[in-house]
mmCIF file of C-alpha atoms in Angstrom:
data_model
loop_
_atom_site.group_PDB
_atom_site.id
_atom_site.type_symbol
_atom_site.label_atom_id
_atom_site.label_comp_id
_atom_site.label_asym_id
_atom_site.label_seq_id
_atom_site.Cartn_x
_atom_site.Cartn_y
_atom_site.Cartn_z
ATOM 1 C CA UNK A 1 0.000 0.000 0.000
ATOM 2 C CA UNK A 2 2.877 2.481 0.917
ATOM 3 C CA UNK A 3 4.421 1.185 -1.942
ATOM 4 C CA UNK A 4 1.451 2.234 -4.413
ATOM 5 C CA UNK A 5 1.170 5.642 -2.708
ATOM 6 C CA UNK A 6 4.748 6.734 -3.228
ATOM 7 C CA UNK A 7 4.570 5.589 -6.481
ATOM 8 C CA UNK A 8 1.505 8.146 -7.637
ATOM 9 C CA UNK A 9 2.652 10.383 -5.365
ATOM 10 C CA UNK A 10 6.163 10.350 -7.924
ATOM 11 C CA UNK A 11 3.915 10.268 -11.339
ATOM 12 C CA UNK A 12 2.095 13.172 -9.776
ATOM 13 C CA UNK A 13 5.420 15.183 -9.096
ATOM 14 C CA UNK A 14 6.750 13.946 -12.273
ATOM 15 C CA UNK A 15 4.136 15.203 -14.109
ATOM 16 C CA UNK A 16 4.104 18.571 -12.728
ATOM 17 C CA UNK A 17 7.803 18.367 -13.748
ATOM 18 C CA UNK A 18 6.680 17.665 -17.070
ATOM 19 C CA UNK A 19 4.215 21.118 -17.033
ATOM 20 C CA UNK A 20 6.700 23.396 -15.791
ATOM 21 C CA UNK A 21 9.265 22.557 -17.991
ATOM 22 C CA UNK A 22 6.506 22.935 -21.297
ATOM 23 C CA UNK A 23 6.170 26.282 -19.631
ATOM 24 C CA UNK A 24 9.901 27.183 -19.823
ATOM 25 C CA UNK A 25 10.010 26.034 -23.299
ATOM 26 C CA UNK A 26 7.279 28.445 -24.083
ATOM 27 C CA UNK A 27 9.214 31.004 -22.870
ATOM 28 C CA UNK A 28 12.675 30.004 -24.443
ATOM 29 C CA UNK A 29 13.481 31.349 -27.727
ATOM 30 C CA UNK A 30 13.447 28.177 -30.577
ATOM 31 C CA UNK A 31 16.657 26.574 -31.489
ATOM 32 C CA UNK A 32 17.242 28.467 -34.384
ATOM 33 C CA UNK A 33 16.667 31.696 -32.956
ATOM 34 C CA UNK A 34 19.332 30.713 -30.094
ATOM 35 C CA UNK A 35 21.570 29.338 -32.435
ATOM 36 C CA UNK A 36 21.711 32.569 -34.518
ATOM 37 C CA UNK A 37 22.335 35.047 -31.772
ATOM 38 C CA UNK A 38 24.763 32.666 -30.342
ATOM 39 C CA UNK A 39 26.605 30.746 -32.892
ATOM 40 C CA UNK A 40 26.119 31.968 -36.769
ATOM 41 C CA UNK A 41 28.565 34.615 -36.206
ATOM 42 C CA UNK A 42 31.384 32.062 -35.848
ATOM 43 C CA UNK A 43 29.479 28.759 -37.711
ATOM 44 C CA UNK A 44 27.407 30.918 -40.215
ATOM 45 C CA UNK A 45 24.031 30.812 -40.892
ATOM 46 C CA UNK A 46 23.636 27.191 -41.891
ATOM 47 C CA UNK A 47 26.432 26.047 -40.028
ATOM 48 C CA UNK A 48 29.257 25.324 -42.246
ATOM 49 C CA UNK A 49 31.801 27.756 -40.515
ATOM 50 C CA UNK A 50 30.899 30.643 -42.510
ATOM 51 C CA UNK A 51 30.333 33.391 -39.881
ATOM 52 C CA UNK A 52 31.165 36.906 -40.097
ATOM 53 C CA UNK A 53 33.823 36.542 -37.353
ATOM 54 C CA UNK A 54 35.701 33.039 -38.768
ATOM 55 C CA UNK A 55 37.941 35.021 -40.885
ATOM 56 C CA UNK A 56 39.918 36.588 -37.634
ATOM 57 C CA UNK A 57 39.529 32.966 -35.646
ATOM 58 C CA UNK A 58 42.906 30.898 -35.727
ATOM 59 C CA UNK A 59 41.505 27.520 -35.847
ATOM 60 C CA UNK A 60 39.338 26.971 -38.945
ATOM 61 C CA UNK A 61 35.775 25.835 -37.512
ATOM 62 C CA UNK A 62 33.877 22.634 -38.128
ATOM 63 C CA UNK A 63 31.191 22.249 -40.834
ATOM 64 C CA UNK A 64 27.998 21.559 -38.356
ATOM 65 C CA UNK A 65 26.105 20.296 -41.140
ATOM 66 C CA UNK A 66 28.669 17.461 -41.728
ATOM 67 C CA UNK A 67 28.463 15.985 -38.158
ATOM 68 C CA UNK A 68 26.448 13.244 -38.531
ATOM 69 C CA UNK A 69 27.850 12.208 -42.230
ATOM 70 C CA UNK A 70 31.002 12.208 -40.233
ATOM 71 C CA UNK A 71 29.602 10.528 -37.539
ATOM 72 C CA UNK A 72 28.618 6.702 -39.199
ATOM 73 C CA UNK A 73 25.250 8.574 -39.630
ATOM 74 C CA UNK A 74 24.429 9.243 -36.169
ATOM 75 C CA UNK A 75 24.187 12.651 -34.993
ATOM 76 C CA UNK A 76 26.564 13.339 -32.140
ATOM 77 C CA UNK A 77 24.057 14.556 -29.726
ATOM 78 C CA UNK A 78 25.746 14.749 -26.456
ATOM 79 C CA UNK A 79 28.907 15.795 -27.728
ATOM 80 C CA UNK A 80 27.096 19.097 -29.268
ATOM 81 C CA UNK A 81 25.813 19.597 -26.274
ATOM 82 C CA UNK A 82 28.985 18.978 -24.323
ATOM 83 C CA UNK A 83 31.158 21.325 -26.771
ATOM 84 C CA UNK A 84 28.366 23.961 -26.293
ATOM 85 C CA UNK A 85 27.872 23.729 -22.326
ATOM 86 C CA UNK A 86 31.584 23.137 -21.884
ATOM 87 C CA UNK A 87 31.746 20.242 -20.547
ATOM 88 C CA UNK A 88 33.887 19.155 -23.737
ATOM 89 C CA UNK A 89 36.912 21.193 -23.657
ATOM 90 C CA UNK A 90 36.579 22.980 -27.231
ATOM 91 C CA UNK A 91 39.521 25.176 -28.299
ATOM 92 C CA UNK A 92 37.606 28.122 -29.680
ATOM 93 C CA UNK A 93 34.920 28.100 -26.882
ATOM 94 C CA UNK A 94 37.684 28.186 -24.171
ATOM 95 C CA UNK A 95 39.399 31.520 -25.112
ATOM 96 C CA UNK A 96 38.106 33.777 -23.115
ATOM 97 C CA UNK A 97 37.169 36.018 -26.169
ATOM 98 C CA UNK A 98 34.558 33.339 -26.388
ATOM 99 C CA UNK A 99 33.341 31.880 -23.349
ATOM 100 C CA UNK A 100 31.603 28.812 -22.795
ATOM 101 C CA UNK A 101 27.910 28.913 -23.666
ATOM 102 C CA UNK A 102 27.216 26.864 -20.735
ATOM 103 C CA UNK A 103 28.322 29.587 -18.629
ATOM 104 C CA UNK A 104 26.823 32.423 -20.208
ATOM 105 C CA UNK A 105 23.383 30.913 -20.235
ATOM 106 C CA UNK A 106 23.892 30.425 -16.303
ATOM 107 C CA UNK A 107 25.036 33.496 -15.779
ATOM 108 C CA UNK A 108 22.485 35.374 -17.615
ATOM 109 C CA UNK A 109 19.993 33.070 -15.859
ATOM 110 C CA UNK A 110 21.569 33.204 -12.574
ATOM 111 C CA UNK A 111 18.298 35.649 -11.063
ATOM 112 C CA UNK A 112 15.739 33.174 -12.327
ATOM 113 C CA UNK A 113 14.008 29.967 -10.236
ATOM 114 C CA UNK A 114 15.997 26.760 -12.088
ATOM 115 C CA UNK A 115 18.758 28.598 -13.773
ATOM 116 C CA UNK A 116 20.556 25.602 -14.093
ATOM 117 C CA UNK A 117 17.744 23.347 -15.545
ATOM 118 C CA UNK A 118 17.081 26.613 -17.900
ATOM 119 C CA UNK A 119 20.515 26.834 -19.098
ATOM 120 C CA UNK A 120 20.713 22.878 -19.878
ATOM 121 C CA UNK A 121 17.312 23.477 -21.716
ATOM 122 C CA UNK A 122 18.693 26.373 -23.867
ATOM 123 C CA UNK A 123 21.871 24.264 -24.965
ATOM 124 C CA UNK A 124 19.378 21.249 -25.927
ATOM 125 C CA UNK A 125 17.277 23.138 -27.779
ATOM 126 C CA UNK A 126 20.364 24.391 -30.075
ATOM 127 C CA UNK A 127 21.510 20.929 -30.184
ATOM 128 C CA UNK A 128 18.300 19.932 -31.398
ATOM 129 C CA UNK A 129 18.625 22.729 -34.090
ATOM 130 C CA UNK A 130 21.957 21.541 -34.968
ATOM 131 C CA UNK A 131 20.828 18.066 -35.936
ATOM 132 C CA UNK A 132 18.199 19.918 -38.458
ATOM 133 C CA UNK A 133 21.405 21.432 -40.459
ATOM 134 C CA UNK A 134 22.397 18.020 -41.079
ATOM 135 C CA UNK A 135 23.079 17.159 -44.692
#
């Protein structure tokens, strides 16, 4: 019996999880939206290292829209998000002329209920939008 109550009282708290977090994605910009303030001036536009700013970079930049061709075919999920929350050590995220996205998103979100969960979310969702560049 104690068993069956802890057990509904966990789907209940998981699905209030589940409501609050649809109501931080509502209020999250989309992937592409995040991934164009924060990463098409280095990767360009579509993602093929293009941006306005790779010209002064020292380390040419990766073709994003090649990563799951170069992959087997499988799109490298957690290691986008890893190079973009830093917990990949990237070379041009870890100058501090760039800093780790990761970071930023924390810091920026640092006032707010969750920042942590909210950053993780934001980094996801440009992930996500990554994996739609694929070609």
């Amino acid at each position: 019996m104690v068993r069956k109550i802890l057990y509904l009282a966990s789907l209940v708290g998981v699905g209030i999880l589940g409501l609050q977090l649809a109501a931080w994605c509502s209020e999250i910009d989309t992937g592409r939206d995040l991934y164009l303030r924060y990463c098409s001036s280095c990767h360009g536009k579509d993602g093929k290292g293009d941006g306005f700013v790779s010209p002064f970079l020292k380390i040419e930049l990766p073709d994003l829209a090649l990563l799951k061709k170069n992959n087997k075919g499988v799109f490298p999920f957690s290691d986008v998000m890893a190079s973009i929350d830093g917990s990949r050590v990237v070379r041009g995220h870890g100058d501090p002329a760039m800093p780790v996205w990761g970071e930023v998103f924390r810091k920026e979100l640092e006032t707010q209920k969750y920042h942590e969960l909210t950053s993780l979310l934001k980094v996801k969702i440009i992930a996500e939008y990554i994996s739609t560049l694929q070609r």
